[in-house]
mmCIF file of C-alpha atoms in Angstrom:
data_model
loop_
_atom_site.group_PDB
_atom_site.id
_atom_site.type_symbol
_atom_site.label_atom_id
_atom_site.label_comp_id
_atom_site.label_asym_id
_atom_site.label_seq_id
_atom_site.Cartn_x
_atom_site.Cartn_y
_atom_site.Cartn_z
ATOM 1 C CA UNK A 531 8.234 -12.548 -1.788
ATOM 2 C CA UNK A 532 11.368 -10.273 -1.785
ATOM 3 C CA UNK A 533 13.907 -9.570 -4.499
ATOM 4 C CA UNK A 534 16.796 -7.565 -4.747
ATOM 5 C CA UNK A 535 16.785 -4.767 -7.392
ATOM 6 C CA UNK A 536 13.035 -5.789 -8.436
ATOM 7 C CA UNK A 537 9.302 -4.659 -7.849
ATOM 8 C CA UNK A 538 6.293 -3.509 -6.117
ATOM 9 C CA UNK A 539 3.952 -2.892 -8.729
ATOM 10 C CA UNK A 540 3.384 -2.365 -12.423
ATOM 11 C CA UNK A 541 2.974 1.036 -13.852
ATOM 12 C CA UNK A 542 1.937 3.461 -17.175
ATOM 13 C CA UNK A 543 4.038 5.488 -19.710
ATOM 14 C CA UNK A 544 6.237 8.627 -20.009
ATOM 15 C CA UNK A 545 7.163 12.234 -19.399
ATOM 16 C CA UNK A 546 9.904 14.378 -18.124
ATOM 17 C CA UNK A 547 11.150 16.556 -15.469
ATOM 18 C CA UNK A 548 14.206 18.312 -14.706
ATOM 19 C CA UNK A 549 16.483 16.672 -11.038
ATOM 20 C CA UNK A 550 16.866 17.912 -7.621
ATOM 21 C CA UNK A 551 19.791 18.030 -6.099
ATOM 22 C CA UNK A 552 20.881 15.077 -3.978
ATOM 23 C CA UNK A 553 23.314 14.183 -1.198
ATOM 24 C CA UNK A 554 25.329 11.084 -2.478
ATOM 25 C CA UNK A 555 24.187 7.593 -0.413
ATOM 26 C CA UNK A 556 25.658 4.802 0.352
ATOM 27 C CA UNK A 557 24.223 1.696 -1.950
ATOM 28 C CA UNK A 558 21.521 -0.490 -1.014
ATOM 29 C CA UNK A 559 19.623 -3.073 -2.303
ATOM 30 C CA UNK A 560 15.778 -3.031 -2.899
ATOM 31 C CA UNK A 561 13.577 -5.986 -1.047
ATOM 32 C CA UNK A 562 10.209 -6.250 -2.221
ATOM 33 C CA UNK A 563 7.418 -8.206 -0.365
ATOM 34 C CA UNK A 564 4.511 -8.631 -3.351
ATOM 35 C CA UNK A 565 3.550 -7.475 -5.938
ATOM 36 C CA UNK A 566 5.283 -7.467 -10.041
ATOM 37 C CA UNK A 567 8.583 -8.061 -10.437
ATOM 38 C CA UNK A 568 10.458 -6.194 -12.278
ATOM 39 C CA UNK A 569 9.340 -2.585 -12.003
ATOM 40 C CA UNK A 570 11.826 -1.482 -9.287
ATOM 41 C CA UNK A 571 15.648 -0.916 -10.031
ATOM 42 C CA UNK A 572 17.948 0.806 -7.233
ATOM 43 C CA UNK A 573 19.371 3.843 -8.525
ATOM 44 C CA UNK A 574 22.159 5.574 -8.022
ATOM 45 C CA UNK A 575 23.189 7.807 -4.692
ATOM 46 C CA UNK A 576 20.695 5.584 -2.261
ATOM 47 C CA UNK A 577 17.729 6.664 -4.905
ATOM 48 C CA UNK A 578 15.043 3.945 -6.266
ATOM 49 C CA UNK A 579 13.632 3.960 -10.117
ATOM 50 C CA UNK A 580 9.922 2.691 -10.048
ATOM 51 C CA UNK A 581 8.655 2.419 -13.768
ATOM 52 C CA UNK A 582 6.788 5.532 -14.860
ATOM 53 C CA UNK A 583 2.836 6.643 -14.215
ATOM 54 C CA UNK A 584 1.903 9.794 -15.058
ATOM 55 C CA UNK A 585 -1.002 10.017 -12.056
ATOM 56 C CA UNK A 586 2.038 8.721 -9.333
ATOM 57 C CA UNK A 587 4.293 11.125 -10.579
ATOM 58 C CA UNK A 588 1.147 14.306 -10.105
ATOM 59 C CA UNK A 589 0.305 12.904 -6.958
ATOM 60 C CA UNK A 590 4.412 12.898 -5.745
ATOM 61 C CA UNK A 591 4.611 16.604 -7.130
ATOM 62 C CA UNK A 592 1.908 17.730 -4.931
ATOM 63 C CA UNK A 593 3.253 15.513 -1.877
ATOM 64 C CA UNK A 594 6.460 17.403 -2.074
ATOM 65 C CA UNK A 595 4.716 20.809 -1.767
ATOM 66 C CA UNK A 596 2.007 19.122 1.312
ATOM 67 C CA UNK A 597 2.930 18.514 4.594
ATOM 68 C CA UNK A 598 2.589 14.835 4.248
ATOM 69 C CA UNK A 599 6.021 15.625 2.463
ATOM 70 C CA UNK A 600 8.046 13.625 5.739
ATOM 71 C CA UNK A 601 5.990 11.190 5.493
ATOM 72 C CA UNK A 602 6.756 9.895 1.777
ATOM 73 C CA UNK A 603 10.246 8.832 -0.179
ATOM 74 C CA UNK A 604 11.151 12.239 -1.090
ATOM 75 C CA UNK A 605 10.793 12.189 -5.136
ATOM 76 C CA UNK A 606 13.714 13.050 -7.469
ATOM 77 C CA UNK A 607 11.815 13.521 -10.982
ATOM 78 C CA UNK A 608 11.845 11.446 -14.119
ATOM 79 C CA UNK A 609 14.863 9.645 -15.661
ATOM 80 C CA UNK A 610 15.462 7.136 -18.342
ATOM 81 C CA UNK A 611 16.761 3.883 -18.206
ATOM 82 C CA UNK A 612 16.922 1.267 -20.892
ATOM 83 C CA UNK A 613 14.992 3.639 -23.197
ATOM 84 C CA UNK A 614 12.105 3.366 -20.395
ATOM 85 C CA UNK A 615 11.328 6.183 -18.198
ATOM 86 C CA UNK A 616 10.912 5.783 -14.954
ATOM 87 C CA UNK A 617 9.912 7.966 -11.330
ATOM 88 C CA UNK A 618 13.200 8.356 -9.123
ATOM 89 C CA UNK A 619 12.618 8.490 -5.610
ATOM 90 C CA UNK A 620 14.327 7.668 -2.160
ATOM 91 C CA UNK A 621 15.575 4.283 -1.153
ATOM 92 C CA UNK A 622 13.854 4.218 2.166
ATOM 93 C CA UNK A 623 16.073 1.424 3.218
ATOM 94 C CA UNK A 624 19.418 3.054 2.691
ATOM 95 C CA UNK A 625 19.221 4.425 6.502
ATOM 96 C CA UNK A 626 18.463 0.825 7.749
ATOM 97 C CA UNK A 627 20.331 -2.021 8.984
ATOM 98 C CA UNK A 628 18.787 -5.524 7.233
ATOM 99 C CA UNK A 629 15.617 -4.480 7.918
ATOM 100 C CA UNK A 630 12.600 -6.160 8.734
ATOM 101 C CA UNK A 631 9.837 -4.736 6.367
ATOM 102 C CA UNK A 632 6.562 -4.763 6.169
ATOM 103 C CA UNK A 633 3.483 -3.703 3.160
ATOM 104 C CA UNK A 634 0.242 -2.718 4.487
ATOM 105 C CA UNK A 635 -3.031 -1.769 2.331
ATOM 106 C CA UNK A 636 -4.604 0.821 3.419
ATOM 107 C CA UNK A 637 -8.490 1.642 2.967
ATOM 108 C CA UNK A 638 -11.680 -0.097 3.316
ATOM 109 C CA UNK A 639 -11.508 -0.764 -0.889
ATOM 110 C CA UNK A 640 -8.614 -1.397 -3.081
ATOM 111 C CA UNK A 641 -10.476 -0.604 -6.101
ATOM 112 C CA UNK A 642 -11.487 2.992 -7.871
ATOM 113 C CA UNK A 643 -15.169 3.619 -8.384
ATOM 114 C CA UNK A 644 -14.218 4.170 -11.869
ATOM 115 C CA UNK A 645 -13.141 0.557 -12.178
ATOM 116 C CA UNK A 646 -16.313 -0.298 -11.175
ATOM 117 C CA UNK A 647 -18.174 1.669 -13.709
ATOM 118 C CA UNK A 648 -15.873 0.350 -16.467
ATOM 119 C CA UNK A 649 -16.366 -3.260 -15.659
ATOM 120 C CA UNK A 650 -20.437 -2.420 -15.381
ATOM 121 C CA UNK A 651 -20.145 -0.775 -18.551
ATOM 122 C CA UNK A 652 -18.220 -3.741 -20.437
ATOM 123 C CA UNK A 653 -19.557 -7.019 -18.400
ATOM 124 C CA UNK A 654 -17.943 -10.147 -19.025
ATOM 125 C CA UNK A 655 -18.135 -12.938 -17.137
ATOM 126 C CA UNK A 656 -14.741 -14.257 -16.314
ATOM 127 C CA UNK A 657 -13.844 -17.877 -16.203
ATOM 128 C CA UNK A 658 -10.615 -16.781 -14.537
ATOM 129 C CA UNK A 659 -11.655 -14.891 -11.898
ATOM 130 C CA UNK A 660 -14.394 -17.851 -11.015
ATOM 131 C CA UNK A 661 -11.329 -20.262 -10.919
ATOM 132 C CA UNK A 662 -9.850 -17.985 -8.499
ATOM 133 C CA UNK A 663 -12.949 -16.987 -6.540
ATOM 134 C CA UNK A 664 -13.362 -21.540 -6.242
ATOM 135 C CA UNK A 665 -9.640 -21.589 -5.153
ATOM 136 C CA UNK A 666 -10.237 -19.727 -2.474
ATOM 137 C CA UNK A 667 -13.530 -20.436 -1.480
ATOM 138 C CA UNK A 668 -15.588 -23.557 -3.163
ATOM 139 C CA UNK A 669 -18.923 -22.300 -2.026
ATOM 140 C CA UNK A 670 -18.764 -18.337 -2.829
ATOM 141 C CA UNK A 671 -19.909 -18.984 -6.558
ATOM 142 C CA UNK A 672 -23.914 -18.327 -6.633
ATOM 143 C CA UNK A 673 -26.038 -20.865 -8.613
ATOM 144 C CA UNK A 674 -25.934 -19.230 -11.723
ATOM 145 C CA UNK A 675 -21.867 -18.510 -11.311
ATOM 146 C CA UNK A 676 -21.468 -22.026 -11.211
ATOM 147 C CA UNK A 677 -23.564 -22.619 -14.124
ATOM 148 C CA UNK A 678 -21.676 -20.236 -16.224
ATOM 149 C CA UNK A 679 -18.420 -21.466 -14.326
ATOM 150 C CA UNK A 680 -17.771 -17.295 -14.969
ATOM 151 C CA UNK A 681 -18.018 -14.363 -12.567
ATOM 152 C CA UNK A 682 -18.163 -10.769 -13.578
ATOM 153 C CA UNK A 683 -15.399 -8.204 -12.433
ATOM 154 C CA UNK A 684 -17.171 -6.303 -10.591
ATOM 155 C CA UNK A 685 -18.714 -8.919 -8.356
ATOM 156 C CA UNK A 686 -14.992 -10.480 -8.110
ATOM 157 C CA UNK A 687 -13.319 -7.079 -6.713
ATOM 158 C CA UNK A 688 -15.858 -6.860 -4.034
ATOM 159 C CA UNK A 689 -16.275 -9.909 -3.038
ATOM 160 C CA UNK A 690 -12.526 -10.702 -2.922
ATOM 161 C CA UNK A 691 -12.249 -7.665 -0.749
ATOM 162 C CA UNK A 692 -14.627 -9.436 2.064
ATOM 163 C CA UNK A 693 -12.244 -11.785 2.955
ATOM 164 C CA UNK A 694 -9.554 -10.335 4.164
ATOM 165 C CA UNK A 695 -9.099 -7.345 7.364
ATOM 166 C CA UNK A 696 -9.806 -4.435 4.216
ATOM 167 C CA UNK A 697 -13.311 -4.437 4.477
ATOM 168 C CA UNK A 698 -13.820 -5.509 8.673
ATOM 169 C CA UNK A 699 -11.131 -2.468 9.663
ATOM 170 C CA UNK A 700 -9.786 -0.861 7.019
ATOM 171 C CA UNK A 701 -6.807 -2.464 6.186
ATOM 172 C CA UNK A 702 -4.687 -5.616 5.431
ATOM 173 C CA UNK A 703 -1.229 -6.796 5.679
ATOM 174 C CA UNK A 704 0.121 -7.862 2.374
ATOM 175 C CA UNK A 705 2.777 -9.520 3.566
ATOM 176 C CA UNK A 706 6.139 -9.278 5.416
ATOM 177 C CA UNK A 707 10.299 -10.494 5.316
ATOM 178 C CA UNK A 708 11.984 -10.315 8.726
ATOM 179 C CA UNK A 709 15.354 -9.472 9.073
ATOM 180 C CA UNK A 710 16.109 -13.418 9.881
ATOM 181 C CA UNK A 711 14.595 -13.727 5.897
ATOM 182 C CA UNK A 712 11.761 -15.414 6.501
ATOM 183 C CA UNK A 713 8.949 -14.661 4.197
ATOM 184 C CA UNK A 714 4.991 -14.032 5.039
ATOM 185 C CA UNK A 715 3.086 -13.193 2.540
ATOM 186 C CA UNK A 716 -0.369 -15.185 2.566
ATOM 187 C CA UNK A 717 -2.627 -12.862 4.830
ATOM 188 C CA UNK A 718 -5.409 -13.096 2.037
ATOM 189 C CA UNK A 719 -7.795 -15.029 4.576
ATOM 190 C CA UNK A 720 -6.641 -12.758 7.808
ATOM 191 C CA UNK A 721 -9.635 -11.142 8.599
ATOM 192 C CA UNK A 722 -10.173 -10.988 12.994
ATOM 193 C CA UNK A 723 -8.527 -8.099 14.880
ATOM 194 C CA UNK A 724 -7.203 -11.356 16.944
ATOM 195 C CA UNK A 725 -5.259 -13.107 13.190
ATOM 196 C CA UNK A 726 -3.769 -9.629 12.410
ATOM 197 C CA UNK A 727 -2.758 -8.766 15.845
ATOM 198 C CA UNK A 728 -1.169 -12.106 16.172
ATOM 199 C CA UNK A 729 0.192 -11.329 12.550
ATOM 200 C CA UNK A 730 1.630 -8.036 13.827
ATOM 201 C CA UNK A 731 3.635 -9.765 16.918
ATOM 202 C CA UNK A 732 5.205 -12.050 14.633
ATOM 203 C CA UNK A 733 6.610 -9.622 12.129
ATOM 204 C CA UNK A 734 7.869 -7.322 15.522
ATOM 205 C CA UNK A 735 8.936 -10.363 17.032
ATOM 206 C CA UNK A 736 7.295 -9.209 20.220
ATOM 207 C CA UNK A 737 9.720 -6.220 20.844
ATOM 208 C CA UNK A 738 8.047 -3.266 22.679
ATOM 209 C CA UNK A 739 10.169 -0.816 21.855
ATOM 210 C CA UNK A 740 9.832 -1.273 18.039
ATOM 211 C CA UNK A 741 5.753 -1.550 18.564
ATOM 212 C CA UNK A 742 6.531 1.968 20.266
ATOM 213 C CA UNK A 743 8.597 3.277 17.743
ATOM 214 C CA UNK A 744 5.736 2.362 15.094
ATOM 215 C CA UNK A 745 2.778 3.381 17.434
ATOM 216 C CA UNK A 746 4.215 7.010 17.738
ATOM 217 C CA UNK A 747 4.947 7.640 13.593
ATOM 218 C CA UNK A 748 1.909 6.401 13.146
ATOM 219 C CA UNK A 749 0.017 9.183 15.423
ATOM 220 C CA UNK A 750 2.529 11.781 13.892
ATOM 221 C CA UNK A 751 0.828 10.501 10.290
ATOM 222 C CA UNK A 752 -2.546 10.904 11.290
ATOM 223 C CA UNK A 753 -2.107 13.964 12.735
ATOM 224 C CA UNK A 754 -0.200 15.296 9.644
ATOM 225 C CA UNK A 755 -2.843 13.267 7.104
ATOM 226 C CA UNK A 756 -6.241 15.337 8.822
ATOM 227 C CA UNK A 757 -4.352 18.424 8.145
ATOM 228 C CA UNK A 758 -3.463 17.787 4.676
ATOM 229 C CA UNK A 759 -4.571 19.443 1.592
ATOM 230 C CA UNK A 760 -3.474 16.726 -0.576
ATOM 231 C CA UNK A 761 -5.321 14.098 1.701
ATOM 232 C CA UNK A 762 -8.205 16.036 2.199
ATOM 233 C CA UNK A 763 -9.028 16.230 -1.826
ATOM 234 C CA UNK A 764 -7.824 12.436 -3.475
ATOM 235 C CA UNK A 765 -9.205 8.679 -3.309
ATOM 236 C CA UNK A 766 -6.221 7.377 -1.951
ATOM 237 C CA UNK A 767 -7.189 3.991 -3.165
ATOM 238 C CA UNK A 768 -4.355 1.018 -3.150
ATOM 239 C CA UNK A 769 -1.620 2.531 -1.213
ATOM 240 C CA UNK A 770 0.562 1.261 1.172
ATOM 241 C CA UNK A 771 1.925 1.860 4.191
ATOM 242 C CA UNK A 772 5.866 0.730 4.332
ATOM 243 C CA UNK A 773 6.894 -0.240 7.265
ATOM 244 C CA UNK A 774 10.335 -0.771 8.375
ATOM 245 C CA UNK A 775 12.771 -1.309 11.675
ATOM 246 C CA UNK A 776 16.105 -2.802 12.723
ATOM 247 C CA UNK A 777 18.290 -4.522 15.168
ATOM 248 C CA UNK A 778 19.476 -1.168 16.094
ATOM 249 C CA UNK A 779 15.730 -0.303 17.272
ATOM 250 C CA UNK A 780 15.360 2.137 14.238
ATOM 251 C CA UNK A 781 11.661 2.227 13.066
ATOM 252 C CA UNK A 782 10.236 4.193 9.992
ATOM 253 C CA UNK A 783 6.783 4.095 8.300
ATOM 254 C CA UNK A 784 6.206 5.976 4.967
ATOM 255 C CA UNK A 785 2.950 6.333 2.539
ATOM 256 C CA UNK A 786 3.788 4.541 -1.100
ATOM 257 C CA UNK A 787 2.552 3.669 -3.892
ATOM 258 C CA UNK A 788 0.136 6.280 -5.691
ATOM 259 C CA UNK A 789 -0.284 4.677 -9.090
ATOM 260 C CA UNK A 790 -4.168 4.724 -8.225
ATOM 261 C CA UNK A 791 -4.753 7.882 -5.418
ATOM 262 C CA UNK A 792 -6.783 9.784 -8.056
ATOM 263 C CA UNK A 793 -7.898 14.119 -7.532
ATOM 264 C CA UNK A 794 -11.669 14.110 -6.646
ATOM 265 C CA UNK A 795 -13.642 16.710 -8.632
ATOM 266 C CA UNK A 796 -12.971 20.791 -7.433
ATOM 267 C CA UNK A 797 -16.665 20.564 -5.424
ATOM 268 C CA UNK A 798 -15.426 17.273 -3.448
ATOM 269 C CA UNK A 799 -13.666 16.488 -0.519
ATOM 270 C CA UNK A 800 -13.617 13.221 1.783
ATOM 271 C CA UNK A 801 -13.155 12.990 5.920
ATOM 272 C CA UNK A 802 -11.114 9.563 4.693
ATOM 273 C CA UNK A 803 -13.386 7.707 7.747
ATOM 274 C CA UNK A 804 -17.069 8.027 6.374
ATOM 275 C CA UNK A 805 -18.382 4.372 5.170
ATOM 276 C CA UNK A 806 -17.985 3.653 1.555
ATOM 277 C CA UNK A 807 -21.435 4.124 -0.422
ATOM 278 C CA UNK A 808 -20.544 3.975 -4.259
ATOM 279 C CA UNK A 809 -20.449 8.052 -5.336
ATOM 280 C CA UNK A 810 -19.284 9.205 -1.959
ATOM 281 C CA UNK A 811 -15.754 8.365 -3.302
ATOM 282 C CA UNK A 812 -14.525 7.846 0.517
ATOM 283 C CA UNK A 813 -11.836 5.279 0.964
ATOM 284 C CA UNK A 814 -11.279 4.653 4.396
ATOM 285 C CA UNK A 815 -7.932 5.525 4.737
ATOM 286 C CA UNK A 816 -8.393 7.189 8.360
ATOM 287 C CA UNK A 817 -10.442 4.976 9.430
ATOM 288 C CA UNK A 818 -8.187 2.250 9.234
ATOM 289 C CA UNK A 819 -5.398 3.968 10.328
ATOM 290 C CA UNK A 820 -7.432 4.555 13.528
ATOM 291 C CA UNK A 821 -8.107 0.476 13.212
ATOM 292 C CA UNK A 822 -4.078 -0.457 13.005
ATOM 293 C CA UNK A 823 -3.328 2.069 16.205
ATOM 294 C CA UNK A 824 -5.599 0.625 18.396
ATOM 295 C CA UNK A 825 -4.599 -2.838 17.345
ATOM 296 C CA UNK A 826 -0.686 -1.593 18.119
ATOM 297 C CA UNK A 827 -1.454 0.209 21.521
ATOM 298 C CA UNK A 828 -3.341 -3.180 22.659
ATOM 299 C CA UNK A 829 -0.004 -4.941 21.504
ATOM 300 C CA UNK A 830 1.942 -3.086 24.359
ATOM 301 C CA UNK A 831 1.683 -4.098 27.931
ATOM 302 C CA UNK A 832 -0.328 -2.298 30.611
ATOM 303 C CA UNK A 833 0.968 -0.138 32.430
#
């Protein structure tokens, strides 16, 4: 759902940095799609507070140095609010008019491969996550899950990622608020290239021009992403793409949310496309990039 002033997602402690200079903006309000509330707060001069983790706030020092820079809210340094510190970028909807916006997942995993080997190293079977998993999906529980009514992390994260478009093409929609209002945020069982086109066409409302608009930033990103240095060496596991047009036929699509992109070791680096095999550390952030275009282009009429 969205909120004004609120959040995407919930984040670590601490640390400062000195401002950049900014041009003032005019105000704007903050809509969020999913996610925790409460760890978003519009700042001041068309800027955005997102509560402080010290791995975003690396990963956004590097970005503004890469040329993925365009291609992210342009980040502002640390500042304290309320005695809590917190990661100041760029409203990306101050250059919008009520905007329809959109949160896609990218990558064939949303989970680290060292939150695997934590939850292998501590097991415990979770009566929570079982109550979830039979929520969902009655018969997923194995014999011996159902006996213990408990499954274990590990087999939850995995399994959870099956049913949804992450682990059939790389990515999933999260969820969506046109510029009518109108929420959509229960994509956890769209899976078929045919449910998240159809998902697609709803939140552009069948407009060409914006599937256009989207279908050419998103070529400029991949483009810009195989050149990267910053791309080329971190799991960019979790993140979003944002994306966001208008009635004026603006469109915009920016990389967010880094709270879990994490720098591989000095030896390592990842083609982003290569299937996942646990220790390859590849994500399959290009891959379903590649996924999402296609699905766009076959959006538009032939010509």
């Amino acid at each position: 759902m969205f909120y004004e002033n609120s959040a995407w997602k919930k984040h670590k402690s601490c640390g400062t940095s000195s401002l950049l200079p900014m041009t003032p903006k005019k105000p704007q309000q903050w809509l969020q799609v999913v996610g925790h509330a409460g760890s978003f707060h519009v700042g001041d001069y068309g800027t955005l507070l997102k509560k402080f983790c010290e791995g975003e706030q690396q990963c956004y020092l590097r970005l503004m140095e890469d040329v993925l820079r365009p291609f992210v809210p342009a980040y502002h340094g640390v500042v304290q609010r309320d005695e809590q510190d917190y990661n100041m970028m760029d409203n990306l909807l101050t250059h919008f008019n009520s905007p329809a916006i959109m949160d896609c997942k990218m990558g064939s995993r949303t989970y680290l491969e060292g939150e695997l080997q934590v939850a292998r190293e501590r097991p415990q079977p979770r009566n929570d996550m079982y109550e979830k998993m039979v929520a969902v999906d009655p018969e997923a529980p194995t014999v011996q899950e159902r006996a213990l009514q408990a499954v274990l992390k590990t087999r939850y994260m995995q399994w959870r990622e099956t049913l949804s478009s992450t682990t059939s093409l790389g990515f999933r929609i999260e969820g969506f608020r046109k510029s009518n209002e109108e929420c959509h945020t229960n994509f956890k069982r769209t899976k078929s290239r045919e449910q998240v086109m159809e998902a697609l066409n709803n939140f552009v409302e069948s407009n060409t021009h914006v599937v256009w608009g989207y279908l050419r930033r998103l070529k400029q990103l991949r483009q810009v992403l195989e050149a990267s240095d910053f791309f080329r060496t971190h799991e960019v596991v979790g993140s979003s793409l944002l994306f966001l047009h208008d009635w004026t036929g603006r469109t915009g699509v920016w990389m967010i949310d880094f709270g879990k992109t994490a720098a591989l070791p000095a030896h390592l680096t990842l083609d982003h496309r290569t299937p996942w095999v646990e220790g390859n550390r590849e994500d399959g952030y290009l891959w379903g990039l590649d996924n999402l275009i296609d699905i766009l282009a076959n959006m538009l009429p032939l010509t």
